[in-house]
Tab-separated table of C-alpha atoms in Angstrom:
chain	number	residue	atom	x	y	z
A	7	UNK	CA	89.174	57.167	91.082
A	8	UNK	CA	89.949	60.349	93.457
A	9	UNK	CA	88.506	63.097	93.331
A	10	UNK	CA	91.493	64.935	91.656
A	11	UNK	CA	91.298	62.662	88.586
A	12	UNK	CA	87.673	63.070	88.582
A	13	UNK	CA	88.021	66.753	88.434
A	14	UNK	CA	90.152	66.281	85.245
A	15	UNK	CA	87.796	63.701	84.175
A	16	UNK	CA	84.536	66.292	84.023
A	17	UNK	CA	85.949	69.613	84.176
A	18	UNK	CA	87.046	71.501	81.184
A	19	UNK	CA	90.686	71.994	81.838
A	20	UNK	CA	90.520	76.049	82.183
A	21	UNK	CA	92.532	76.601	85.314
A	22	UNK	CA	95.888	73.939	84.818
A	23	UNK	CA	95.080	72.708	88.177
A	24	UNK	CA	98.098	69.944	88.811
A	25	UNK	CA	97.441	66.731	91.015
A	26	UNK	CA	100.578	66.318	91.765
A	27	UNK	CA	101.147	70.220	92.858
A	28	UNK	CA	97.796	72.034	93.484
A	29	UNK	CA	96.474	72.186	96.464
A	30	UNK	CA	92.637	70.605	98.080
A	31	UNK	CA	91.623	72.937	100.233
A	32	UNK	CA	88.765	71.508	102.708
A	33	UNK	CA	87.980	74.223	104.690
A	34	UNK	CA	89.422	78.228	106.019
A	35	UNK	CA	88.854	80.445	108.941
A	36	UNK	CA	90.372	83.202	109.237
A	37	UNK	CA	93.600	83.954	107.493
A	38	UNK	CA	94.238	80.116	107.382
A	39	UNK	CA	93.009	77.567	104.927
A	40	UNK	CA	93.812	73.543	105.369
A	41	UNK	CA	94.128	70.984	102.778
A	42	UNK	CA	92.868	67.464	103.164
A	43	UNK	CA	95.601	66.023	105.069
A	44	UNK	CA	94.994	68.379	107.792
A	45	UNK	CA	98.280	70.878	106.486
A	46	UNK	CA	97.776	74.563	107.590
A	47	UNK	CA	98.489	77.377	105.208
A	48	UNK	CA	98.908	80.951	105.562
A	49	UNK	CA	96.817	82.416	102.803
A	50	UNK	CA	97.526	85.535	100.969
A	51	UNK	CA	95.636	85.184	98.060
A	52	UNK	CA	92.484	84.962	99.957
A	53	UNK	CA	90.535	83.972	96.896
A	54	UNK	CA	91.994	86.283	94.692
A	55	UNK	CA	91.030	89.305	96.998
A	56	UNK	CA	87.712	87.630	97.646
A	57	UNK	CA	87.876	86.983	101.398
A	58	UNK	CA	88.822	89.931	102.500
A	59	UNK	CA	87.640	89.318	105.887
A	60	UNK	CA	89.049	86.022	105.921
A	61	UNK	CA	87.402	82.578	105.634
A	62	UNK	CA	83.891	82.270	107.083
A	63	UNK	CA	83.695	85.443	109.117
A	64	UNK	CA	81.309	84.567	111.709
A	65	UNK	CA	79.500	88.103	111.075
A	66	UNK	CA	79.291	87.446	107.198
A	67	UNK	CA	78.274	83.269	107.938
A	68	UNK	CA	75.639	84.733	110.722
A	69	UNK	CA	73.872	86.984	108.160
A	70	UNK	CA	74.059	83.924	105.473
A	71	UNK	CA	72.525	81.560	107.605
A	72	UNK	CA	69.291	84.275	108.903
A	73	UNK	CA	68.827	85.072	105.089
A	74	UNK	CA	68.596	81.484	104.118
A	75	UNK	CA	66.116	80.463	106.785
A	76	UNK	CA	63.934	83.072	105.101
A	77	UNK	CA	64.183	83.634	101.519
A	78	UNK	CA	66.872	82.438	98.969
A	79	UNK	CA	65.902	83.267	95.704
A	80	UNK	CA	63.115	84.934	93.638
A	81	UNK	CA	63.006	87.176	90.300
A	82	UNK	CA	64.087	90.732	90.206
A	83	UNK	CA	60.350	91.375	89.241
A	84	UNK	CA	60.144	91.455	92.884
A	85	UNK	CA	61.353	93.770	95.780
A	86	UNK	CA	63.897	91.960	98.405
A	87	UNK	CA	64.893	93.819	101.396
A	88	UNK	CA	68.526	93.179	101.772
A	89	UNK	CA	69.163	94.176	97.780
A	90	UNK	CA	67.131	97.493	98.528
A	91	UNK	CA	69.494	97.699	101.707
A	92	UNK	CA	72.623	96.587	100.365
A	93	UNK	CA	72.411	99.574	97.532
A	94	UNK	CA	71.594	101.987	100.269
A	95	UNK	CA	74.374	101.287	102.070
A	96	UNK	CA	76.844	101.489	98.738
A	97	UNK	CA	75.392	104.894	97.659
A	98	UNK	CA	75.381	106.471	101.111
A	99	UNK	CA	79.255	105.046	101.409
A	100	UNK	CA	80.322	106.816	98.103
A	101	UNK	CA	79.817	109.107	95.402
A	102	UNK	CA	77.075	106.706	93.299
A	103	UNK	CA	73.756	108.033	93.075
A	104	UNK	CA	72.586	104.209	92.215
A	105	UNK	CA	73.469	100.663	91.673
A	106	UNK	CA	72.868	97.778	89.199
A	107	UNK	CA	73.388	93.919	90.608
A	108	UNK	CA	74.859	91.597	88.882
A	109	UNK	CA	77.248	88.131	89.785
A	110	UNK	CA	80.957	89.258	88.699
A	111	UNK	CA	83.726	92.134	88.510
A	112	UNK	CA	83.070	90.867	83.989
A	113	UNK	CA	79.178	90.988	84.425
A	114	UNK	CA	79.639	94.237	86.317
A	115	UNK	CA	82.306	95.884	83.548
A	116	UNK	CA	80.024	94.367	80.932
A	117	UNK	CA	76.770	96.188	82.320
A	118	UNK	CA	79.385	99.295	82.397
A	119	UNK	CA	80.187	99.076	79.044
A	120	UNK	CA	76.588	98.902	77.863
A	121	UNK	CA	75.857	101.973	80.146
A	122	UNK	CA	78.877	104.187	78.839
A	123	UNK	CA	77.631	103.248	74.650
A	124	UNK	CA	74.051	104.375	75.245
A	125	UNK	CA	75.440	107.814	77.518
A	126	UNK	CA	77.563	108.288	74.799
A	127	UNK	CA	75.082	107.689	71.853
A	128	UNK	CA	72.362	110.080	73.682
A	129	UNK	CA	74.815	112.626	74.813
A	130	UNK	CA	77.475	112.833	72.233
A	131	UNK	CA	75.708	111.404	68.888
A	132	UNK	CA	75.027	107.862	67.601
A	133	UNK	CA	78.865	107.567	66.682
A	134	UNK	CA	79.933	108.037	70.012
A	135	UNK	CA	80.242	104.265	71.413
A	136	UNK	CA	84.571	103.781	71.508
A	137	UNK	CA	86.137	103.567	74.938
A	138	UNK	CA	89.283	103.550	76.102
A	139	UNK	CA	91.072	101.406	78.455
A	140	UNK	CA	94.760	101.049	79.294
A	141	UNK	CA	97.599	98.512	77.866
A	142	UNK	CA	98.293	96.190	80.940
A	143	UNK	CA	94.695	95.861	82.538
A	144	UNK	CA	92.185	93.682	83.596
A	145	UNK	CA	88.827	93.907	83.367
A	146	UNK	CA	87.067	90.537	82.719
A	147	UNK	CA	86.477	87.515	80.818
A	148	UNK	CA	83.241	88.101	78.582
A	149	UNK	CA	83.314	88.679	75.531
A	150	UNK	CA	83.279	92.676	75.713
A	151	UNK	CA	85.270	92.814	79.417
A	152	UNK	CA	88.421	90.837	77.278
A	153	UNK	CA	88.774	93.388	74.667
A	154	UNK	CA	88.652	96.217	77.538
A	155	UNK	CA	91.576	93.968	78.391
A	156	UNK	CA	94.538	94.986	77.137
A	157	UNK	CA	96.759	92.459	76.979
A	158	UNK	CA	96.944	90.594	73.871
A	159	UNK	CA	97.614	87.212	75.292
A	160	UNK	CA	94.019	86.915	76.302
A	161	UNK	CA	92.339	87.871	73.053
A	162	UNK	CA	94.702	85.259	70.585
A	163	UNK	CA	91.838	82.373	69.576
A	164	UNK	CA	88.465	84.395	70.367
A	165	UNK	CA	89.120	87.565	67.529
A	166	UNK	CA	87.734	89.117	65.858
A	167	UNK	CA	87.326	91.307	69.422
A	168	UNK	CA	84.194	93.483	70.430
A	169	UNK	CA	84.732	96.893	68.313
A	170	UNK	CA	85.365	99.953	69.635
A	171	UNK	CA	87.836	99.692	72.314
A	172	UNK	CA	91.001	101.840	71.896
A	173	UNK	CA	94.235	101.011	74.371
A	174	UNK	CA	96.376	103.792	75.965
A	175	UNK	CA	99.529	104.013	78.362
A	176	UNK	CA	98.597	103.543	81.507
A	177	UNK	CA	99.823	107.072	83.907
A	178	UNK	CA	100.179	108.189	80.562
A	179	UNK	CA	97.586	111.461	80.583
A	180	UNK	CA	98.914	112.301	76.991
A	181	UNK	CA	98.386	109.196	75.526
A	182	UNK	CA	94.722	108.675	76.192
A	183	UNK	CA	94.640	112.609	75.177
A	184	UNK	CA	95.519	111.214	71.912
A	185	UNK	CA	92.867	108.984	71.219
A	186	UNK	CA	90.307	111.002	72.186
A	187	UNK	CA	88.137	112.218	69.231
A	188	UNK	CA	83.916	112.408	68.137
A	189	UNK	CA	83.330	108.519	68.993
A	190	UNK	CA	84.780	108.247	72.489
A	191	UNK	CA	81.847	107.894	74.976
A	192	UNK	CA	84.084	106.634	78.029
A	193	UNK	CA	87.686	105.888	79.616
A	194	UNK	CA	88.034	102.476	81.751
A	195	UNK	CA	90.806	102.388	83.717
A	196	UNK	CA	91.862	100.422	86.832
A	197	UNK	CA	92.961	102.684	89.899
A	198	UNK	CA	95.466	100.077	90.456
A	199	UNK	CA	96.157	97.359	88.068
A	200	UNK	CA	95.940	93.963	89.073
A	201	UNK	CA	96.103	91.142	86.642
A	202	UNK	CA	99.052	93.459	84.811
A	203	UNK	CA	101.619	93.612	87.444
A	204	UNK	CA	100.115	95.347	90.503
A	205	UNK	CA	100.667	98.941	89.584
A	206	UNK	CA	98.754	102.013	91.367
A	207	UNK	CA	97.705	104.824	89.066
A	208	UNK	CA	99.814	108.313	89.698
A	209	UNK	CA	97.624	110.700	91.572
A	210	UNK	CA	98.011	113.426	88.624
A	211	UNK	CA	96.804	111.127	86.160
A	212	UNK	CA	93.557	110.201	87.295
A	213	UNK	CA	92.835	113.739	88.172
A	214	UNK	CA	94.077	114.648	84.486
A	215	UNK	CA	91.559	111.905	83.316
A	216	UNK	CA	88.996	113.158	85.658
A	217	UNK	CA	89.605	116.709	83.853
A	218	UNK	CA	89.618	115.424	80.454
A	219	UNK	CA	86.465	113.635	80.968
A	220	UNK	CA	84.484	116.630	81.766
A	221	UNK	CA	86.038	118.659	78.986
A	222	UNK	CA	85.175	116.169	75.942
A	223	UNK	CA	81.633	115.168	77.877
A	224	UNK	CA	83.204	111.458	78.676
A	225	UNK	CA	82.492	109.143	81.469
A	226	UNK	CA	84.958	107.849	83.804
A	227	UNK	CA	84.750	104.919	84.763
A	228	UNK	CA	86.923	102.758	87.448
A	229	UNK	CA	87.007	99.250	87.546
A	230	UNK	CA	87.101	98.601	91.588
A	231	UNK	CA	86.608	94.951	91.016
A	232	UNK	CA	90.095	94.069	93.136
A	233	UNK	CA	90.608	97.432	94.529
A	234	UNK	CA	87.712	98.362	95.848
A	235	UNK	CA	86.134	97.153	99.552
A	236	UNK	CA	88.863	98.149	101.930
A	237	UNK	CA	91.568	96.569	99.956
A	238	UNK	CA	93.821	99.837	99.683
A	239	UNK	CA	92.719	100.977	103.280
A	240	UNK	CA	89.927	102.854	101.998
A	241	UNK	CA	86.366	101.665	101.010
A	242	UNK	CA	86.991	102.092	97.611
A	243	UNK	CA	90.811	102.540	95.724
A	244	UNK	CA	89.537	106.276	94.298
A	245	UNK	CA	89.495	107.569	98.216
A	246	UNK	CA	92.831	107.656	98.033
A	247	UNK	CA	93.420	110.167	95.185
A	248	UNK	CA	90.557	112.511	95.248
A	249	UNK	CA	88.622	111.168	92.278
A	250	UNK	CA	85.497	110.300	91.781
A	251	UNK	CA	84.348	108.579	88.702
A	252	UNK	CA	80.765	108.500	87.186
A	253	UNK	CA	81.242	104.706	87.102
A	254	UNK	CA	82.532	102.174	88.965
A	255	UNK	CA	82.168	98.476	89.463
A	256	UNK	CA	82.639	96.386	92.201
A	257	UNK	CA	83.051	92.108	93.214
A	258	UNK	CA	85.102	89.773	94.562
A	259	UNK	CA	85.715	91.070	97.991
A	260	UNK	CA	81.917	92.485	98.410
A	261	UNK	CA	80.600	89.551	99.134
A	262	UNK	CA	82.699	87.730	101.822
A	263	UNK	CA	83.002	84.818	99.854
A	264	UNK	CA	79.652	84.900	97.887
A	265	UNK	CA	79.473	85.961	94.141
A	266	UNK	CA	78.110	89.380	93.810
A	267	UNK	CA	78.740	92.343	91.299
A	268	UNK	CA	78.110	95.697	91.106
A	269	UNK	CA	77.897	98.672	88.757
A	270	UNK	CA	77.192	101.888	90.669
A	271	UNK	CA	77.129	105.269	88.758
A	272	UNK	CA	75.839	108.813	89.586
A	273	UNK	CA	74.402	111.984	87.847
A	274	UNK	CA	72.669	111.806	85.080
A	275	UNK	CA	74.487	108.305	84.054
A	276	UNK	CA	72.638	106.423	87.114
A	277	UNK	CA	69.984	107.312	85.075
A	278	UNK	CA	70.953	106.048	81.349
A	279	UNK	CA	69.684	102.799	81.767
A	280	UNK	CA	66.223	101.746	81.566
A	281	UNK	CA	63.697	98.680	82.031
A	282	UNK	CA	64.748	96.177	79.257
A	283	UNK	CA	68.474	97.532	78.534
A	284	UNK	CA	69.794	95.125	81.084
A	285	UNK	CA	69.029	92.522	83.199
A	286	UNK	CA	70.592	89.471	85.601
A	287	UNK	CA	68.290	86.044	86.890
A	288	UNK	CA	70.872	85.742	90.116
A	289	UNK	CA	71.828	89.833	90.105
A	290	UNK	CA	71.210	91.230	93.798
A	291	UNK	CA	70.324	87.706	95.262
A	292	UNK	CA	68.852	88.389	98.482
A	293	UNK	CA	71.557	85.745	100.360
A	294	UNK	CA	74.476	87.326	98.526
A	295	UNK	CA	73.249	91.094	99.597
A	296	UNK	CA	73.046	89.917	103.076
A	297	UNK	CA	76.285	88.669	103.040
A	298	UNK	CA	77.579	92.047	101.421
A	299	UNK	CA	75.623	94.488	103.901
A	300	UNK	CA	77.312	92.232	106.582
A	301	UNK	CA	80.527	92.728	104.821
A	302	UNK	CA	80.302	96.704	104.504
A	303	UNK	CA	79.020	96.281	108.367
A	304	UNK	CA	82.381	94.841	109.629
A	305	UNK	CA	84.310	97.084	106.959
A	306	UNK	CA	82.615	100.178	108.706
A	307	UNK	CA	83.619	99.232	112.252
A	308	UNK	CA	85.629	101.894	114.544
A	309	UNK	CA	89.057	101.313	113.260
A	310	UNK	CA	89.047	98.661	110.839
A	311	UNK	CA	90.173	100.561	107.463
A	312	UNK	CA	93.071	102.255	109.781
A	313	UNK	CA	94.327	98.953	110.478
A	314	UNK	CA	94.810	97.960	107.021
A	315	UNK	CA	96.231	101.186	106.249
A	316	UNK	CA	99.072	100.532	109.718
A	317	UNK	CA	99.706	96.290	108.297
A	318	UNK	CA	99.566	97.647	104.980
A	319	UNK	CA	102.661	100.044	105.836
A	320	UNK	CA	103.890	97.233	108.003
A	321	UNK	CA	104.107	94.310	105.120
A	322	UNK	CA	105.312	96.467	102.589
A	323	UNK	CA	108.496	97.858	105.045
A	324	UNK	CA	109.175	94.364	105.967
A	325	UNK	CA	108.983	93.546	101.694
A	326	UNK	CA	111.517	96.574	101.439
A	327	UNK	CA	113.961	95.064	104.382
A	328	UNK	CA	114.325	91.635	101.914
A	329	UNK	CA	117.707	90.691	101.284
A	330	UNK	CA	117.342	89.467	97.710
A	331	UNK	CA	119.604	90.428	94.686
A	332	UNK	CA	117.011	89.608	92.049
A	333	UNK	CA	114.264	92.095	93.591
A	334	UNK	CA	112.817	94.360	91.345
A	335	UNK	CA	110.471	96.423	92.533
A	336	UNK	CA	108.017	96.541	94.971
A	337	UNK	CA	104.900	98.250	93.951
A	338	UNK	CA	101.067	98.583	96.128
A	339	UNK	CA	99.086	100.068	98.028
A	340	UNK	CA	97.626	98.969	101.659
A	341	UNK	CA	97.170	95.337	101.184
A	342	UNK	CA	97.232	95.426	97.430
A	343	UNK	CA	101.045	94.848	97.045
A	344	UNK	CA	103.135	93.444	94.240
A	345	UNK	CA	107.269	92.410	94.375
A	346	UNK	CA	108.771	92.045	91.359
A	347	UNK	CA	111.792	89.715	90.707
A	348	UNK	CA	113.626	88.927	87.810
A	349	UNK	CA	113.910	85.052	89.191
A	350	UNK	CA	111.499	82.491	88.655
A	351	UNK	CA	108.164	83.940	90.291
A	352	UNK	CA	106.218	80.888	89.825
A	353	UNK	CA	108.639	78.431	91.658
A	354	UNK	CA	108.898	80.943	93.987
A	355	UNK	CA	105.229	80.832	94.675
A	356	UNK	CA	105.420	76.996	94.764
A	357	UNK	CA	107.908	76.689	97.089
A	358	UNK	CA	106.117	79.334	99.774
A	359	UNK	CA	103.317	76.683	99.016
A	360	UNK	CA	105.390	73.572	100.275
A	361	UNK	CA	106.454	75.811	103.420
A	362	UNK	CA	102.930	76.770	104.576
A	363	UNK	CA	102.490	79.691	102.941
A	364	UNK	CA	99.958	80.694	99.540
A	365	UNK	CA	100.922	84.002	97.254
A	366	UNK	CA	100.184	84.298	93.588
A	367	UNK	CA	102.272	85.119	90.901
A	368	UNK	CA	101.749	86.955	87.856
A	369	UNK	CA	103.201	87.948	84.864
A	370	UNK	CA	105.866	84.773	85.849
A	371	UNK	CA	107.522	87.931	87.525
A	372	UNK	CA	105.704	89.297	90.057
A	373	UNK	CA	104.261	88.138	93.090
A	374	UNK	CA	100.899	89.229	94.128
A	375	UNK	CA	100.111	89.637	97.635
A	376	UNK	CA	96.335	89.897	98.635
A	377	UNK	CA	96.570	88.832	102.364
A	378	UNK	CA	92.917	89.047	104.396
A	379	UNK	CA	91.955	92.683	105.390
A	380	UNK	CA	91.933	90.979	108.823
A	381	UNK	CA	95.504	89.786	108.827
A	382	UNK	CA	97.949	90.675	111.919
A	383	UNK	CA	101.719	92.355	111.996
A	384	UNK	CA	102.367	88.288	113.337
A	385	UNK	CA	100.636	86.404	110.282
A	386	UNK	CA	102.891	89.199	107.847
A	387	UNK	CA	106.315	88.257	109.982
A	388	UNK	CA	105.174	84.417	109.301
A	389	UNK	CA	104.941	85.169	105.670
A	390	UNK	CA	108.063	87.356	105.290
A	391	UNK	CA	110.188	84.375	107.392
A	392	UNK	CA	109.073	82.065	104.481
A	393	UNK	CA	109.607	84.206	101.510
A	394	UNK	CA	113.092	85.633	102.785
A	395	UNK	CA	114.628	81.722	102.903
A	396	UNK	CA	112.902	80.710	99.748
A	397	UNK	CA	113.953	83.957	97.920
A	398	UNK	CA	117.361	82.907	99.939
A	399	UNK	CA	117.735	79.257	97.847
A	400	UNK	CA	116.942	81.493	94.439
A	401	UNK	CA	120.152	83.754	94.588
């Protein structure tokens, strides 16, 4: 038996993968991944905007391979070094006071969740534990983190859903207005969605949030999960419009490949939670935090964040020059970019597959573009040269 029927064999069937159409990646470097019959692929997904340095960034793989020879694992009881560095690093890089580890953007929007309740309980009265989140987004796949999610499709089998979670119209100041009353302790909102159809938040509305926060006595909070860590051409998405939450959570790309979460906050919510509200076994794993302070090293070299912002502005004028009547709408921000089409978006992501090339789609509409933060005006020509004759066979 190969290994692809094996993997249906003893693996719960949670991701559809296809023998006959998914790919077996062996190994990556740099914006490149090849599967096992040696086939190269151009990959913009880069793990779902995990590698955003690319595959095995010799900086991230150096500081993986010192931390390993010395310590691996032990109990948050303890003090490790690279944790204690790696939050140093986050706070002195943005507007947290302090940080909580965890493993995932969930675990980290879960630990938010927990943080906003008991702010809003001791600052607001018991009642005050609702939080609202906006129709379209993505924030996880606990328990809690999926009914933050609102999109219905994702909550039909698991109901009834975590209580207290309200759902407003995203750049839609007036509708999260409206649910505002004695229970709200928080808003959770994405600065740009992801999972719903890759759509940035309107600079006046997260300022109007900001404002309407501080008014009722509300935290913001921003789920920087796929946003955050140079993604948009800033450290973090909120850079870009002036905001700064009292909450925000971090992953995927943080770690250069290595699971790590993070929920960072600042005044007197970095100080809400207390020994035995929360907890994680793995949570600031001194290998993972080496990996991330070697991530945040190469993120904060002369120059790097400008260059996503120039092949940001690049890709998405070369997106704009496609000559394709069923284009929608192209929607992003740096390297965070979305096209809409009203053709087949899957099959257009499996054919860009068969011609060397790896996008996802969402929504079966729109395709998601997460290239590597690393990637070159040359890789984006490559990847517009496929899409423009695949998007060609579709009209």
């Amino acid at each position: 038996m190969d290994l692809k029927n094996k993997e249906q064999k003893y693996i719960i069937n949670t991701y559809n993968r296809q023998p006959d159409a998914t790919l077996f990646i062996k190994r990556g470097e740099g914006v490149y991944v090849w599967d096992e019959a040696g086939n190269r692929f151009l990959d913009f997904v880069s793990g779902l905007a995990v590698n955003n340095l690319g595959h095995c960034h010799p900086t991230v793989v150096e500081a993986v391979k010192r931390q390993t020879e010395k310590l691996m694992h032990t109990s948050n009881l303890y003090y490790t070094e690279p944790q204690i560095r790696l939050a140093e690093q986050l706070v002195a890089q943005s507007c947290a006071d302090k940080v909580f580890f965890c493993n995932s953007g969930a675990e980290a929007n879960e630990a938010a969740i927990k943080l906003a309740r008991k702010f809003g309980k001791a600052t607001r009265g018991c009642g005050a534990h609702e939080i609202i989140t906006a129709q379209r987004s993505f924030h996880g796949r606990t328990l809690a983190a999926i009914t933050a999610t609102a999109q219905p499709k994702y909550h039909q089998g698991f109901e009834p859903m975590v209580a207290g979670f309200h759902y407003a119209e995203y750049n839609n100041l007036d509708s999260f207005a409206a649910l505002v009353n004695e229970n709200t302790c928080a808003i959770l909102v994405e600065p740009i969605q992801g999972e719903g159809g890759v759509y940035p938040a309107q600079p006046e509305f997260l300022q109007g949030l900001r404002k309407l926060c501080d008014e009722h006595g509300l935290l913001l909070i921003f789920d920087e999960v796929q946003s955050g860590i140079g993604r948009t051409g800033k450290l973090l998405a909120y850079e870009n419009y002036g905001v700064e939450p009292d909450v925000y959570t971090l992953a995927k790309g943080l770690g250069g490949g290595l699971p790590i979460g993070v929920m960072a906050a600042r005044g007197a919510a970095a100080d809400t939670l207390v020994p035995g509200d929360h907890a994680s076994t793995f949570g600031g794993n001194p290998v993972v935090c080496a990996a991330a302070g070697a991530v945040l090293q190469v993120l904060g070299e002369d120059g790097f964040l400008e260059h996503v912002q120039k092949v940001g502005q690049y890709f998405m004028d070369r997106l704009q020059e496609l000559t394709y009547a069923n284009k929608v709408e192209l929607r992003g921000l740096g390297l965070f970019i979305g096209l809409e089409i009203s053709g087949d978006g899957a099959k257009v992501a499996s054919d860009c597959q068969k011609e060397g090339l790896l996008l996802n789609c969402i929504g079966g509409k729109t395709l998601r573009f997460l290239p590597p933060l690393i990637v070159e005006e040359e890789h984006i020509d490559a990847a517009v040269n496929v899409l423009q004759r695949v998007l060609a066979r579709l009209d």
